Amino acid sequence: MGLDHIFVPTYVVGFFIVLIVEIIIGTLTNGFIVFVNFHDWLRGKPLNTSDQLVVSLALSNTCASCANAAIIVCLIYFTDIFLVYYVFCSLYSIMSYCIFSSSWLSAWLCLFFCLKIISFKSGCFAWMKTRIATVVPWLILLSQVLSFCLSIPFFFTFTKVFEPNSTAETGTNHTSGVVVGYEINSLYNFISLFLNCFIPFLIVMITTGRIIASLHNHARHMRQNMEEDRGPSVKAHQGAARTMMSLLFLYLIFYVVELGIGFLTLLNPIFWICFVLIFSFPTVQSFIVIMGNVKLKQMCLKLLKNSGNKQ
């Protein structure tokens, strides 16, 4: 049974079209990131630390797009199967894992930029800076283990929402026993978002602020000494800062929406607006990564130029 089930209101059809487009574009852009780096690896070019983070992030977003596609297919064609408790919880847990993983990987990417750009004389950051090639793979592994472990409890935090059934003669309301959706436990939703979203967001915010402050101090020093501050390294640092600011803004919107959707049911129209915004996250993030990576940006422009010449 498909869209005629009460679980999916008729106005959701328009949202489905937008969601499908987002999934296709997100899969293509994140697949492009993985393909470019995998192609270089096959040619004997080892993946540097930045490439490892970017590829891991793209794979996480690709997994998110696949999970989103499965959700859309179930909602359109297999609503009754989607309403099965373990199916619903499995898809939600997979999507949560991808969201958590992406959050941590984005935080580590910003931390990587911070360590590469800013000089640290002593302390933990100085130690990490000298061992960044060793630390980053462990951070990637840690983020995956943490994301997986904290997505599993979602299996036990949902409660069923039943279809209301009113009786006109008596004026009483009771449930019909038909499951039309699920509500998540607000407490665990808040805890999981705090650990896997708010903490990575703080890392992104702090590292972004630190780099912006460093670039500002550098520019002021250049102006005081009447020197040109448009060297290649400065431009690279400014590009990294723009990427980090874009990720910061994206995550700020995403976390507000993700936190709010936990208090809504699937029958609420606002839920589906938030759903569209969440589904757009892998696509928007992939564009930010591509535009902030010189190799990916050049390859993308080359492909667009070649396709334009063929037409």
XYZ file of C-alpha atoms in Angstrom, residues 26-185:
160
model
C 23.782 14.341 -3.623
C 24.704 10.840 -4.775
C 26.340 12.184 -7.943
C 28.352 14.932 -6.245
C 29.589 12.753 -3.384
C 30.307 9.938 -5.833
C 32.352 12.425 -7.858
C 34.478 13.228 -4.778
C 35.143 9.536 -4.113
C 35.847 8.773 -7.778
C 38.410 11.550 -8.238
C 40.401 10.530 -5.175
C 40.075 6.806 -5.916
C 41.295 7.421 -9.465
C 44.370 9.235 -8.141
C 44.985 6.394 -5.692
C 44.868 3.830 -8.516
C 47.460 5.915 -10.377
C 49.836 5.527 -7.444
C 49.153 8.828 -5.684
C 48.694 8.193 -1.959
C 45.804 9.910 -0.224
C 47.061 12.707 1.982
C 45.448 13.538 5.312
C 43.020 16.036 3.810
C 41.970 13.581 1.094
C 41.298 10.894 3.709
C 38.920 13.204 5.560
C 37.212 14.356 2.364
C 36.732 10.811 1.054
C 35.418 9.610 4.423
C 32.994 12.528 4.493
C 31.835 11.804 0.936
C 31.320 8.111 1.714
C 29.294 9.029 4.797
C 27.132 11.381 2.741
C 26.713 8.757 0.016
C 25.507 6.292 2.640
C 23.108 8.974 3.876
C 21.753 9.475 0.344
C 21.209 5.717 -0.028
C 19.383 5.577 3.304
C 17.272 8.549 2.261
C 16.464 6.827 -1.028
C 15.342 3.697 0.844
C 13.094 5.816 3.046
C 11.498 7.525 0.044
C 10.899 4.204 -1.770
C 9.277 2.737 1.343
C 7.101 5.802 1.860
C 5.872 5.789 -1.742
C 5.508 2.073 -2.522
C 5.855 0.059 0.709
C 4.268 2.154 3.441
C 3.070 -0.883 5.400
C 6.607 -2.291 5.419
C 7.988 1.083 6.464
C 5.572 1.069 9.412
C 7.033 -2.179 10.733
C 8.830 -1.221 13.923
C 12.204 -2.789 13.131
C 12.234 -1.490 9.556
C 11.460 2.048 10.662
C 14.028 1.941 13.471
C 16.688 0.409 11.210
C 16.348 3.136 8.590
C 16.252 5.848 11.229
C 19.331 4.417 12.957
C 21.261 4.245 9.675
C 20.332 7.822 8.856
C 21.315 8.917 12.365
C 24.655 7.133 12.031
C 25.360 8.986 8.783
C 24.415 12.324 10.332
C 26.601 11.729 13.391
C 29.495 10.483 11.267
C 29.282 13.472 8.957
C 29.222 15.848 11.917
C 32.382 14.403 13.442
C 34.212 14.176 10.122
C 33.412 17.809 9.354
C 34.723 18.742 12.797
C 37.956 16.833 12.154
C 38.293 18.515 8.751
C 38.065 21.938 10.368
C 40.494 20.839 13.074
C 42.873 19.686 10.344
C 42.724 23.105 8.665
C 43.347 24.773 12.014
C 46.371 22.594 12.780
C 47.851 23.114 9.325
C 47.410 26.889 9.265
C 48.064 28.020 12.830
C 51.385 27.602 14.622
C 51.333 26.049 18.084
C 54.449 26.204 20.230
C 53.389 23.771 22.946
C 50.477 21.796 24.315
C 48.101 19.218 22.879
C 47.606 21.006 19.556
C 51.362 21.285 19.020
C 51.654 17.545 19.646
C 48.796 16.812 17.218
C 50.285 19.118 14.590
C 53.547 17.148 14.513
C 51.673 13.825 14.302
C 48.710 14.854 12.186
C 49.229 12.076 9.611
C 48.930 9.496 12.399
C 46.227 11.202 14.448
C 43.687 11.791 11.644
C 43.076 8.093 10.759
C 42.445 7.389 14.441
C 40.044 10.330 14.642
C 38.166 8.970 11.622
C 37.933 5.527 13.226
C 36.857 6.999 16.573
C 34.086 9.020 14.944
C 32.722 5.949 13.150
C 32.705 3.805 16.306
C 31.085 6.552 18.364
C 28.462 7.288 15.709
C 27.577 3.601 15.368
C 27.323 2.972 19.113
C 25.085 5.990 19.705
C 22.769 5.236 16.780
C 21.913 1.712 17.979
C 19.807 2.840 21.016
C 17.304 4.435 18.640
C 15.858 0.929 18.305
C 14.506 1.253 21.830
C 13.432 4.908 21.963
C 10.417 5.039 19.635
C 6.771 4.824 20.636
C 3.960 4.004 18.251
C 1.441 6.638 17.126
C -1.999 5.175 16.425
C -4.706 6.453 14.116
C -7.371 8.349 16.063
C -10.898 7.034 15.623
C -13.832 9.167 16.750
C -17.395 7.934 17.331
C -20.019 10.461 16.263
C -22.900 8.991 18.336
C -21.076 9.107 21.649
C -18.680 11.947 20.894
C -15.778 9.919 22.233
C -12.314 9.464 20.753
C -10.228 6.340 20.847
C -7.435 4.761 18.843
C -8.163 2.256 16.106
C -5.014 0.205 16.662
C -3.613 1.213 13.250
C -0.035 2.505 13.490
C 0.414 5.742 11.510
C 3.879 6.721 12.708
C 6.353 6.848 15.553
C 7.493 9.410 18.084
C 11.059 9.486 19.325
C 12.051 9.754 22.956
